[in-house]
Coordinates of C-alpha atoms in Angstrom, one line a residue:
Chain O
M1 CA 88.1 99.8 80.5
T2 CA 86.0 96.6 79.9
L3 CA 86.6 93.5 81.3
A4 CA 87.5 92.1 77.9
Q5 CA 90.2 94.6 77.3
Q6 CA 91.5 94.0 80.8
G7 CA 91.5 90.3 80.0
D8 CA 93.6 91.2 76.8
R9 CA 96.1 93.0 78.7
R10 CA 96.7 90.8 81.7
P11 CA 99.3 88.6 80.2
V12 CA 101.3 91.6 79.2
R13 CA 100.9 93.4 82.4
W14 CA 101.8 89.9 84.3
L15 CA 105.0 89.5 82.3
S16 CA 105.9 93.2 82.6
W17 CA 105.7 92.7 86.4
F18 CA 108.7 90.5 86.2
V19 CA 110.8 93.2 84.8
S20 CA 109.2 95.8 87.1
D21 CA 107.4 97.6 84.1
D22 CA 110.9 98.5 83.0
P23 CA 111.6 96.4 79.9
P24 CA 115.0 96.8 77.9
G25 CA 113.3 99.1 75.4
R26 CA 111.3 98.7 72.1
I27 CA 110.5 95.4 70.7
P28 CA 113.7 94.7 68.8
L29 CA 115.7 95.5 71.9
N30 CA 113.4 93.3 74.1
I31 CA 113.8 90.4 71.7
F32 CA 117.6 90.9 71.7
M33 CA 117.7 90.8 75.4
L34 CA 115.5 87.9 75.4
A35 CA 117.9 86.1 73.0
I36 CA 120.8 86.7 75.3
L37 CA 118.6 85.1 78.1
L38 CA 117.8 82.1 76.1
V39 CA 121.5 81.7 75.1
L40 CA 122.6 81.8 78.4
A41 CA 119.8 79.4 79.5
F42 CA 121.0 76.9 77.1
A43 CA 124.7 77.8 77.2
P44 CA 126.0 74.3 78.2
F45 CA 124.2 72.7 75.3
L46 CA 125.1 75.5 72.6
F47 CA 128.7 75.7 73.6
P48 CA 130.1 72.4 74.8
G49 CA 133.4 72.2 76.7
T50 CA 134.9 73.0 80.1
K51 CA 136.2 76.5 78.9
A52 CA 133.0 77.6 77.5
L53 CA 131.0 76.5 80.6
G54 CA 133.4 78.3 82.8
V55 CA 133.2 81.5 80.7
S56 CA 129.2 81.2 80.7
A57 CA 129.3 80.8 84.5
R58 CA 131.7 83.8 84.9
I59 CA 129.4 86.0 82.7
C60 CA 126.4 84.9 85.0
I61 CA 128.3 85.8 88.1
F62 CA 129.7 89.1 86.8
V63 CA 125.9 90.2 85.8
I64 CA 125.4 90.2 89.6
L65 CA 128.4 91.7 90.4
V66 CA 128.2 94.5 87.8
A67 CA 124.5 95.3 88.3
S68 CA 125.0 95.7 92.1
Y69 CA 127.9 98.0 91.4
D70 CA 125.7 100.0 89.3
L71 CA 123.1 100.4 92.0
M72 CA 125.8 102.5 93.5
L73 CA 127.6 104.1 90.9
G74 CA 125.0 104.5 88.2
Y75 CA 121.9 105.0 90.2
T76 CA 123.0 106.7 93.3
G77 CA 126.2 108.3 92.2
I78 CA 128.3 106.8 94.9
V79 CA 132.0 105.9 93.7
S80 CA 133.3 103.0 95.8
F81 CA 136.5 100.8 95.1
A82 CA 135.5 98.3 97.8
H83 CA 133.2 96.3 95.7
T84 CA 135.6 93.5 95.2
M85 CA 136.1 93.3 98.9
F86 CA 132.5 92.2 99.3
F87 CA 132.8 89.7 96.5
G88 CA 135.9 88.2 98.1
I89 CA 134.1 88.1 101.3
G90 CA 131.2 86.1 100.0
A91 CA 133.8 83.7 98.3
Y92 CA 135.8 83.3 101.4
G93 CA 132.6 82.5 103.4
V94 CA 131.9 79.5 101.1
A95 CA 135.5 78.6 100.6
I96 CA 136.5 78.7 104.4
M97 CA 133.5 76.5 105.3
L98 CA 134.3 73.9 102.5
A99 CA 138.2 73.9 103.1
K100 CA 137.9 73.3 106.8
G101 CA 136.4 69.9 106.0
W102 CA 132.5 70.4 106.4
V103 CA 131.6 69.4 102.8
G104 CA 127.8 69.9 102.6
W105 CA 125.0 72.1 101.5
G106 CA 124.8 73.2 105.1
A107 CA 128.3 74.6 104.8
V108 CA 127.5 76.1 101.5
V109 CA 124.5 77.9 102.7
L110 CA 126.1 78.9 105.9
G111 CA 129.2 80.2 104.2
A112 CA 127.2 82.3 101.9
T113 CA 125.0 83.6 104.7
A114 CA 127.8 84.5 106.9
G115 CA 129.8 86.0 104.0
A116 CA 126.7 88.3 103.2
A117 CA 126.3 89.0 106.7
V118 CA 129.7 90.3 107.2
A119 CA 129.5 92.1 104.0
A120 CA 126.3 93.9 105.1
V121 CA 127.9 94.9 108.5
I122 CA 131.1 96.4 106.7
A123 CA 129.1 98.0 104.1
A124 CA 126.7 99.7 106.6
L125 CA 129.8 101.0 108.6
I126 CA 131.3 102.4 105.2
G127 CA 127.8 103.8 104.2
M128 CA 127.8 105.8 107.5
L129 CA 131.1 107.1 106.8
S130 CA 129.5 108.9 103.9
L131 CA 127.7 111.0 106.4
R132 CA 130.4 113.7 106.6
L133 CA 132.8 112.8 103.8
R134 CA 132.8 114.5 100.5
A135 CA 132.6 112.1 97.5
I136 CA 136.3 112.0 96.7
F137 CA 137.4 111.1 100.1
F138 CA 134.7 108.6 100.5
S139 CA 136.2 106.8 97.3
M140 CA 139.7 107.1 98.9
I141 CA 138.7 105.5 101.9
T142 CA 137.1 102.6 100.2
L143 CA 140.1 102.0 98.2
A144 CA 142.1 101.8 101.5
I145 CA 139.7 99.5 103.2
A146 CA 139.6 97.2 100.0
S147 CA 143.6 97.1 100.0
F148 CA 143.4 96.3 103.9
A149 CA 141.2 93.4 103.1
Q150 CA 143.3 91.9 100.6
I151 CA 146.5 92.2 102.9
V152 CA 144.3 90.4 105.5
A153 CA 143.3 87.6 103.2
E154 CA 147.2 87.3 102.1
Q155 CA 148.5 87.3 105.8
W156 CA 145.9 85.4 107.7
R157 CA 147.3 82.1 106.2
N158 CA 145.7 79.5 108.5
L159 CA 142.2 80.9 107.9
T160 CA 142.4 82.1 104.1
G161 CA 145.5 80.0 102.8
G162 CA 147.2 83.1 102.2
E163 CA 148.4 84.0 98.6
D164 CA 148.0 80.4 97.7
G165 CA 144.3 80.6 98.6
L166 CA 142.0 77.7 99.3
T167 CA 141.3 74.5 97.1
F168 CA 138.3 72.6 98.5
S169 CA 135.8 69.8 97.6
V170 CA 132.3 71.1 96.7
P171 CA 129.1 68.8 97.8
A172 CA 129.1 65.7 95.6
I173 CA 126.3 66.7 93.2
L174 CA 128.4 69.5 91.9
R175 CA 131.7 67.6 91.2
P176 CA 132.5 66.5 87.7
S177 CA 132.2 63.0 88.5
F178 CA 128.5 63.2 89.4
H179 CA 126.1 62.6 86.4
L180 CA 122.5 63.5 86.8
F181 CA 121.3 61.1 84.1
A182 CA 122.7 58.0 83.0
K183 CA 122.8 58.9 79.3
P184 CA 123.9 62.3 77.8
V185 CA 121.1 64.9 77.1
L186 CA 121.2 66.6 73.7
G187 CA 124.9 65.1 73.4
I188 CA 125.9 66.7 76.7
T189 CA 126.7 64.7 80.0
V190 CA 124.9 66.6 82.6
N191 CA 127.4 66.6 85.2
G192 CA 128.4 68.4 88.4
P193 CA 129.6 71.7 86.8
V194 CA 126.6 71.8 84.5
I195 CA 124.4 71.7 87.6
T196 CA 126.6 74.4 89.1
Y197 CA 126.3 76.4 86.1
Y198 CA 122.4 76.3 86.4
I199 CA 122.6 77.2 90.1
A200 CA 124.7 80.5 88.9
F201 CA 122.3 81.1 86.0
A202 CA 119.2 80.9 88.4
V203 CA 120.5 82.8 91.2
A204 CA 121.9 85.6 88.8
L205 CA 118.5 85.8 87.2
I206 CA 116.6 86.1 90.4
L207 CA 119.1 88.6 91.9
F208 CA 118.9 90.6 88.7
L209 CA 115.2 90.9 88.8
I210 CA 115.2 91.9 92.4
M211 CA 117.7 94.6 91.6
L212 CA 115.6 95.7 88.6
R213 CA 112.6 95.9 91.0
V214 CA 114.7 98.0 93.5
V215 CA 115.6 100.6 90.9
N216 CA 112.0 100.9 89.8
S217 CA 110.7 101.1 93.4
P218 CA 109.7 104.3 95.2
L219 CA 113.1 103.8 96.7
G220 CA 115.0 103.6 93.6
L221 CA 113.7 107.1 92.6
V222 CA 115.0 108.4 95.7
L223 CA 118.4 107.0 94.8
R224 CA 118.4 108.4 91.3
A225 CA 117.3 111.7 92.9
I226 CA 120.4 111.5 95.3
R227 CA 122.5 111.2 92.3
E228 CA 121.1 114.2 90.8
N229 CA 120.7 116.6 93.7
E230 CA 121.4 115.5 97.2
F231 CA 120.8 118.9 98.8
R232 CA 117.1 118.9 97.4
V233 CA 116.4 115.3 98.4
E234 CA 117.3 116.4 101.9
A235 CA 114.9 119.5 101.5
M236 CA 112.2 117.0 100.4
G237 CA 112.2 115.2 103.9
Y238 CA 114.4 112.2 103.0
Q239 CA 117.5 111.3 105.0
V240 CA 120.2 110.8 102.4
V241 CA 122.7 109.1 104.7
A242 CA 120.1 106.4 105.4
Y243 CA 119.6 105.8 101.8
R244 CA 123.2 105.7 100.9
T245 CA 123.9 103.2 103.7
L246 CA 121.0 101.2 102.5
V247 CA 122.3 101.1 98.9
C248 CA 125.7 100.1 100.1
V249 CA 124.5 97.3 102.2
L250 CA 122.1 96.0 99.5
S251 CA 125.0 96.2 96.8
A252 CA 127.5 94.6 99.1
V253 CA 125.1 91.4 100.0
M254 CA 124.6 91.0 96.1
A255 CA 128.2 91.1 95.5
A256 CA 128.9 88.6 98.4
L257 CA 126.2 86.1 97.1
A258 CA 128.1 86.5 93.6
G259 CA 131.3 85.7 95.5
A260 CA 129.8 82.6 96.9
L261 CA 128.8 81.4 93.5
M262 CA 132.3 82.1 92.1
A263 CA 133.9 79.9 94.7
L264 CA 131.5 77.1 93.9
V265 CA 132.2 77.3 90.2
L266 CA 136.0 77.4 90.6
R267 CA 136.2 75.0 93.5
Y268 CA 139.0 77.4 94.6
N269 CA 139.3 81.0 96.0
G270 CA 142.4 83.2 96.5
P271 CA 143.1 86.8 96.8
D272 CA 144.0 87.1 93.0
V273 CA 140.6 85.7 91.8
T274 CA 138.2 87.6 94.0
L275 CA 140.1 90.4 95.7
S276 CA 142.5 91.9 93.4
F277 CA 142.4 95.5 92.2
S278 CA 142.5 94.5 88.5
L279 CA 139.2 92.7 89.1
M280 CA 137.6 96.2 90.4
I281 CA 138.9 97.7 87.3
D282 CA 137.2 95.0 85.2
I283 CA 133.8 95.7 87.1
L284 CA 134.2 99.5 86.3
L285 CA 134.9 98.7 82.7
M286 CA 131.9 96.6 82.4
V287 CA 129.7 99.2 84.0
V288 CA 130.9 101.9 81.7
I289 CA 130.9 99.7 78.6
G290 CA 127.5 98.3 79.2
G291 CA 126.0 101.6 80.2
M292 CA 125.8 103.2 83.6
G293 CA 122.4 103.8 85.3
S294 CA 120.7 101.0 83.3
L295 CA 121.0 97.3 84.9
Y296 CA 120.5 95.8 81.4
G297 CA 123.9 97.3 80.6
A298 CA 125.6 95.2 83.2
V299 CA 124.5 92.3 81.1
I300 CA 126.0 93.6 78.1
G301 CA 129.1 94.9 79.9
S302 CA 129.8 91.6 81.4
I303 CA 129.4 89.7 78.2
V304 CA 131.5 91.9 76.2
V305 CA 134.4 92.1 78.6
V306 CA 134.3 88.5 79.6
L307 CA 134.2 87.3 76.1
A308 CA 137.0 89.7 75.0
E309 CA 139.1 88.5 78.2
Y310 CA 138.9 84.7 77.0
Y311 CA 138.6 84.8 73.3
L312 CA 140.4 87.9 71.9
Q313 CA 143.6 86.0 72.1
N314 CA 142.3 83.3 69.8
V315 CA 140.7 85.8 67.3
L316 CA 144.3 87.6 67.2
A317 CA 146.0 84.3 66.6
S318 CA 143.7 83.6 63.6
I319 CA 144.4 87.0 62.2
S320 CA 148.0 86.9 62.6
A321 CA 148.2 83.5 61.2
A322 CA 146.3 84.9 58.1
I323 CA 148.6 87.7 57.6
V324 CA 151.9 85.8 58.6
G325 CA 153.8 87.3 55.8
M326 CA 153.4 91.1 56.6
P327 CA 156.3 92.4 58.8
V328 CA 154.7 95.0 61.3
M329 CA 151.1 93.8 60.9
S330 CA 151.6 90.4 62.1
A331 CA 153.7 91.5 65.0
L332 CA 150.9 93.8 65.9
F333 CA 148.2 91.1 65.8
H334 CA 150.5 88.6 67.7
P335 CA 148.2 86.8 70.3
D336 CA 150.4 88.5 73.1
R337 CA 149.3 91.8 72.2
W338 CA 145.7 91.1 73.1
L339 CA 145.7 93.5 76.1
L340 CA 146.8 96.3 73.8
W341 CA 143.6 95.5 71.6
L342 CA 141.3 95.3 74.5
G343 CA 142.6 98.7 75.6
I344 CA 141.9 100.0 72.0
I345 CA 138.4 98.7 72.2
F346 CA 137.6 100.2 75.5
V347 CA 138.8 103.6 74.5
L348 CA 136.9 103.4 71.3
I349 CA 133.6 102.5 73.2
V350 CA 134.0 105.0 75.9
T351 CA 134.9 107.9 73.2
F352 CA 132.1 107.0 70.8
L353 CA 129.5 105.4 73.1
P354 CA 129.7 107.7 76.3
Q355 CA 126.3 106.3 77.5
G356 CA 127.6 102.7 76.9
I357 CA 126.5 100.0 74.6
F358 CA 123.2 99.2 76.0
G359 CA 122.7 103.1 76.6
R360 CA 123.0 103.8 73.1
L361 CA 120.7 100.9 71.9
R362 CA 118.0 102.1 74.2
S363 CA 118.2 105.6 73.1
R364 CA 117.7 104.9 69.7
R365 CA 114.1 105.8 69.0
Chain E
M1 CA 94.2 129.8 119.9
T2 CA 95.9 129.7 116.6
G3 CA 96.8 133.5 116.8
D4 CA 98.8 133.1 119.9
V5 CA 101.6 130.8 118.6
P6 CA 103.2 132.1 115.5
A7 CA 103.7 129.8 112.6
L8 CA 107.4 130.6 112.4
S9 CA 109.5 132.8 114.5
T10 CA 113.3 133.6 115.0
R11 CA 114.9 135.0 117.9
D12 CA 118.2 136.7 117.7
L13 CA 119.1 134.6 114.7
T14 CA 122.8 135.3 113.9
I15 CA 125.2 133.7 111.6
R16 CA 128.9 134.6 111.1
F17 CA 131.2 133.5 108.3
G18 CA 134.5 134.3 109.6
G19 CA 134.6 137.9 110.5
Q20 CA 131.5 138.8 108.3
I21 CA 128.1 138.7 110.2
A22 CA 125.8 137.7 107.5
V23 CA 122.5 137.7 109.6
N24 CA 122.5 139.7 112.9
A25 CA 120.2 139.0 115.8
V26 CA 117.0 139.0 113.6
T27 CA 114.0 138.5 115.8
C28 CA 110.7 138.2 113.8
A29 CA 107.5 136.3 114.0
F30 CA 105.4 135.2 111.1
H31 CA 101.7 134.4 111.7
R32 CA 99.4 131.8 110.1
G33 CA 97.5 133.0 107.0
T34 CA 99.8 135.9 106.4
L35 CA 102.1 136.6 103.4
T36 CA 105.5 138.4 104.5
A37 CA 107.8 139.9 102.0
I38 CA 111.4 140.2 102.8
V39 CA 113.0 142.9 100.9
G40 CA 116.6 144.4 101.0
P41 CA 119.5 145.2 98.7
N42 CA 121.7 142.6 97.5
G43 CA 123.9 140.9 100.1
A44 CA 121.5 142.0 102.8
G45 CA 121.2 138.5 104.0
K46 CA 117.8 137.6 102.8
T47 CA 118.8 134.1 101.2
T48 CA 121.0 133.3 104.1
Y49 CA 118.1 134.1 106.5
F50 CA 116.2 131.6 104.4
N51 CA 118.9 129.0 104.5
L52 CA 119.0 129.3 108.3
I53 CA 115.2 128.8 108.7
S54 CA 115.2 126.0 106.2
G55 CA 118.1 124.4 107.8
Q56 CA 120.7 124.5 105.1
L57 CA 122.9 126.5 107.5
T58 CA 123.3 126.3 111.3
P59 CA 123.0 129.6 113.2
T60 CA 125.9 130.9 115.3
Y61 CA 123.6 132.2 117.9
G62 CA 119.7 132.5 118.2
S63 CA 116.8 130.1 117.8
I64 CA 114.1 129.3 115.3
S65 CA 110.7 128.0 116.2
L66 CA 107.9 126.3 114.0
F67 CA 104.5 126.3 115.5
G68 CA 106.1 126.9 119.0
K69 CA 108.5 123.9 118.6
D70 CA 112.3 124.7 118.8
I71 CA 113.8 123.5 115.5
T72 CA 117.2 125.2 115.7
R73 CA 119.3 122.0 115.8
M74 CA 117.1 120.0 113.6
G75 CA 118.3 118.9 110.1
A76 CA 116.5 120.0 106.9
P77 CA 114.7 116.7 106.2
H78 CA 112.9 116.9 109.7
R79 CA 111.9 120.6 109.2
T80 CA 110.4 119.6 105.9
R81 CA 108.5 116.8 107.5
L82 CA 107.1 119.4 110.3
G83 CA 105.6 121.5 107.4
L84 CA 108.2 123.8 106.3
G85 CA 108.6 124.0 102.6
R86 CA 110.9 126.0 100.4
A87 CA 111.4 126.9 96.8
F88 CA 114.9 127.8 95.8
Q89 CA 116.3 130.9 94.1
L90 CA 118.6 129.0 91.9
I91 CA 116.9 126.4 90.0
N92 CA 117.3 123.2 92.1
L93 CA 115.7 120.3 90.4
Y94 CA 116.6 116.9 89.3
P95 CA 117.8 117.6 85.8
S96 CA 117.8 114.1 84.2
L97 CA 114.6 112.8 86.1
T98 CA 111.3 113.6 84.2
V99 CA 109.2 116.4 85.3
F100 CA 106.6 113.7 86.6
E101 CA 109.3 112.0 88.6
N102 CA 110.5 115.3 90.3
V103 CA 107.1 115.9 91.6
R104 CA 106.4 112.2 92.5
L105 CA 109.4 112.3 94.9
A106 CA 107.6 115.1 96.9
V107 CA 104.4 113.1 96.8
Q108 CA 105.9 110.0 98.0
S109 CA 107.6 111.9 100.9
V110 CA 104.3 113.4 101.9
A111 CA 102.6 109.9 101.6
Q112 CA 105.3 108.5 104.0
I113 CA 106.7 106.0 101.3
R114 CA 110.3 106.0 102.4
F115 CA 111.8 102.7 102.2
D116 CA 109.6 100.7 100.0
F117 CA 112.0 98.9 97.5
L118 CA 109.9 96.0 96.5
S119 CA 106.8 97.5 94.8
I120 CA 106.9 99.1 91.4
A121 CA 106.5 102.8 91.7
A122 CA 104.7 103.3 88.7
R123 CA 101.9 101.0 89.7
D124 CA 100.9 103.2 92.6
S125 CA 97.8 104.9 91.1
Q126 CA 97.3 107.1 94.2
V127 CA 100.6 108.7 94.0
R128 CA 100.3 109.0 90.4
Q129 CA 97.0 110.9 90.6
Q130 CA 98.2 113.0 93.2
T131 CA 101.4 113.9 91.3
Q132 CA 99.4 114.8 88.1
H133 CA 97.2 117.1 90.2
W134 CA 100.1 119.2 91.3
L135 CA 101.4 119.2 87.8
D136 CA 97.9 120.5 86.6
R137 CA 97.9 123.2 89.2
V138 CA 101.1 124.8 87.8
K139 CA 99.8 124.2 84.2
L140 CA 102.8 121.5 83.4
G141 CA 100.4 118.7 83.0
P142 CA 101.2 118.2 79.3
R143 CA 104.9 118.2 79.9
A144 CA 104.9 115.5 82.6
N145 CA 107.2 113.1 80.6
L146 CA 109.8 115.4 79.6
I147 CA 113.2 115.5 81.2
A148 CA 113.3 118.5 83.7
A149 CA 116.4 119.7 82.0
A150 CA 114.5 120.1 78.8
L151 CA 112.0 122.6 80.2
S152 CA 112.3 126.4 79.6
H153 CA 113.4 128.5 82.5
G154 CA 110.1 129.5 83.3
D155 CA 108.7 126.0 83.3
Q156 CA 111.4 125.0 85.4
R157 CA 110.4 127.7 88.1
K158 CA 106.9 126.2 87.8
L159 CA 108.0 122.9 88.5
E160 CA 109.9 124.2 91.5
V161 CA 106.6 125.6 92.8
A162 CA 104.8 122.2 91.9
I163 CA 107.2 120.4 94.1
L164 CA 107.1 122.9 96.9
L165 CA 103.1 122.7 96.7
A166 CA 103.4 118.9 96.6
L167 CA 105.1 118.7 99.8
E168 CA 102.2 120.3 101.2
P169 CA 103.9 122.5 103.8
Q170 CA 102.3 124.9 106.3
V171 CA 104.8 127.4 105.9
L172 CA 105.9 128.2 102.3
M173 CA 109.2 130.0 101.4
F174 CA 109.7 131.5 98.1
D175 CA 113.1 132.8 97.0
E176 CA 112.6 135.3 94.2
P177 CA 110.1 133.0 92.6
T178 CA 109.9 135.2 89.4
A179 CA 113.7 135.8 88.9
G180 CA 114.7 135.2 85.3
M181 CA 111.3 134.4 84.1
S182 CA 109.8 136.2 80.9
L183 CA 107.1 138.7 81.6
D184 CA 104.3 136.7 80.1
E185 CA 105.3 133.7 82.5
I186 CA 105.2 135.9 85.6
P187 CA 101.5 136.4 86.1
T188 CA 101.1 132.5 86.4
I189 CA 103.4 132.2 89.4
L190 CA 102.0 135.3 91.1
D191 CA 98.2 134.3 90.7
L192 CA 99.5 131.0 92.1
I193 CA 101.1 132.5 95.1
E194 CA 97.8 134.6 95.6
E195 CA 95.6 131.4 95.5
I196 CA 97.7 129.7 98.1
K197 CA 97.5 132.8 100.4
Q198 CA 93.7 133.1 99.9
E199 CA 92.6 129.6 99.8
T200 CA 94.4 128.1 102.9
H201 CA 95.7 129.1 106.3
K202 CA 99.3 129.0 105.0
T203 CA 101.9 131.3 106.0
V204 CA 104.0 132.5 103.1
L205 CA 107.4 134.2 103.4
L206 CA 108.7 135.7 99.9
V207 CA 112.0 137.1 99.2
E208 CA 111.4 139.5 96.2
H209 CA 113.2 142.4 94.5
R210 CA 110.3 143.7 92.6
M211 CA 108.5 146.3 94.6
D212 CA 105.4 146.0 92.4
V213 CA 105.1 142.2 93.1
V214 CA 105.7 142.8 96.7
T215 CA 103.2 145.5 97.3
R216 CA 100.4 143.4 95.3
L217 CA 100.9 140.3 97.3
A218 CA 102.3 141.1 100.9
D219 CA 100.3 141.9 103.9
R220 CA 103.4 142.9 105.6
I221 CA 107.1 143.8 104.6
I222 CA 110.2 143.5 106.6
V223 CA 113.5 145.0 105.3
L224 CA 116.8 143.6 105.9
Q225 CA 120.0 145.5 105.6
D226 CA 123.5 144.4 106.4
G227 CA 121.8 141.3 108.0
M228 CA 119.8 143.5 110.3
L229 CA 116.2 143.9 110.5
I230 CA 115.6 147.6 109.9
A231 CA 112.1 148.0 109.1
D232 CA 108.7 146.0 109.6
G233 CA 105.3 147.0 109.0
A234 CA 102.4 147.3 106.4
P235 CA 103.5 147.5 102.7
A236 CA 102.3 151.1 102.4
E237 CA 104.2 152.2 105.6
V238 CA 107.4 150.5 104.8
V239 CA 107.7 151.6 101.3
A240 CA 107.3 155.2 102.5
L241 CA 110.1 155.0 105.1
P242 CA 113.2 156.9 104.0
V243 CA 115.6 154.2 104.6
V244 CA 113.6 152.1 102.0
Q245 CA 113.3 155.0 99.7
Q246 CA 117.0 155.2 99.8
A247 CA 117.8 151.7 99.4
Y248 CA 115.3 151.0 96.6
L249 CA 115.3 154.3 94.7
G250 CA 117.0 152.7 91.6
V251 CA 115.0 149.4 92.0
Q252 CA 111.7 151.1 92.6
Q253 CA 112.0 153.0 89.3
N254 CA 112.8 149.9 87.4
A255 CA 109.9 148.0 89.3
A256 CA 107.5 150.8 88.1
A257 CA 108.6 150.4 84.7
H258 CA 108.1 146.6 84.9
G259 CA 104.8 147.1 86.4
E260 CA 103.7 149.2 83.3
A261 CA 105.1 146.6 81.0
L262 CA 102.9 143.9 82.7
Q263 CA 99.8 145.9 82.0

C-alpha cells in the first residue's frame, strides 16, 4: 500500500475506530443510524416542550440500560432479572445524596460512584453464583434478589423514603429556573432540564461507544463464544466463570450509571420508577424488539418502546375521533386500549421479526 | 532426559457412574513423539478415558500426570494452558461465529490475550495472521468468513482440527477424527495427523474404530474393553491377539473394505 492510499483511508479508519470497526451495516443503514444520532443530538430544538424533552432523555437512558442488558443476554447468553435492581441502586445513590441535603456536584458524583460501586460488588457476587448454578436456577435467583431489593427500598423508609420515594433538589444549573443564555437559542430557552438532557445524551453516547468497543474486543469474542458453547470455551483455556462475573459487573455498573442519570432527569426516585418488575419487562421487550446480540438494536428498541408508551394513546385518540360513528371499532381504538395495541405490536414484531427490527435491517443484504 | 518422564500418564484411573465402572484402573504412559491408538468396542470407555484426561470428568480414583505434573484435580482450562489439547468426537464448535472467529479464540488463548476489553480485536494483525495460518493448514482459508454452522460436516471436522492445532498443545487427543466424514475427505485429516506426528515431538492419542487408519498411523495400540486395559503393544502384535480378533472381527472386515475403497 502506498502512502497516498494510506492517506486516503485514514479518515475512514479513524471514524471507524469510534465504532470499533463495527458500523451498523451498509451505507443506507449507517445513514439511518446517524440520522437517529443527529435527531437525538438536537432533540430539545426539534421537539420543544417538557414532555418531549422527558421522552428524549428517557430514550437516551434506556439505550444505556438496554445495551448493558444485551451484553449479558444477547452476547453472553446470561438471563438475569436483576438488571433493574442495578438501575435502582444507581438512582438511589444520587437520590439519597441529594435528598439528604447536600446539593452539589460533589453529591451527584459521589452518589453515582457509590451506586456503581455497590452495583459492582453485588453483581460480582451474583456472577460467582453462576459457578455451579444451571442457567434456569441462576435466573430464578436473580429474580429473588431483585424482589428483595425492591422490598428493602420500600421498607427502609428513613433512607429511601419508602414507597413514596425521594424528591430532591438538583444542582442549580440543572433546575428549570436556570437559564444558560439570556435569550432563547433557535426559539428554545436553554434551561436546566435542557442541560440535564445534554448530560444524559453525552453520557449515553460515551457509554454506548465503550460497550461497542467491549463487544468487538478480544474479550467480546470470548463472551459470544460462551453463549455458543461454554464447554468448548473451557477446553480452550478460558475460565468461563471469570468472564461471566466480569460481564455481570460491567453491565451492572452501566445500569447504575443509567439510574443515576434517571434520578437527575426526574428529580425524584422511588421503587416504581427504577425498581419495578414492569421496568424489567420493558427492558426485555426493548432488547427483543430492537434485536438481541447487536448493540444498535438497543437504540431501536428503546426508541420504539418508549415512543409507543408515551404516544400510542395520542395516536389512538385521533383514530377513535376519526371513526367515532362506528360501534365496535371506536371502542376498540379508545385511548384506554393502548396497552392492548402495544401488546399486539409486540406479538407481531416477535413473530415476524424474530431477530428484532435492527437484526432484520442488518441482515438485509 | 525427555525419555524419562512420559508426556502423559494415568495411574489406576477409575470412574464410577452409580454402579457402573466406566473406566477401571487404567495405568498407562504415553511418551513424547509417539502416536498411540486407543481401540475397543463401543462402550469400552474410550471417550470416558479421554474425558478424564482432558478434565471434563473427575475420576473416582487414580491420578493423571502431564509431563510429571499431577493434573488430576485441575480444571479443563488449566490443562489446556499446560499443553493438553483435544478435538471432540461430536462436532463441538461455535456454530454462529465465523470460521475465522472459531480459530481466533484459540489463537488469542495461546497469545495470553485474556481480558483485553478495550482494543479492537479485528485490528490485531499478529493474531489475524496466525489465525489465517492455521486455517490454511487445514485448507479452510477460503471459507474463513463463513458461519461455522454453514460448513459441511467434513469441513467442520477440519475446523475442529484447526482449533486444536491453534491451541499449540504438546499432547493432542483426537476422538474419532474421521467419523462421519466422506471418503474423499478422510485423507486430508489423516495426512494432517501424520504430519503433526512427523514434524514435531508431539504426543498424539487417537481413538479410532477403523483398523486401517490405526495400523497406518499408530506406533502403538492399546485396547480397552469394559473399561479395562486388556492389551498394549505394537500394532502388528496387538492386531494378532485373539481378544482383539474377537472384538474386532466384524469391524475389521468393514475396515478392510473401506481400505480398498480408499485406494
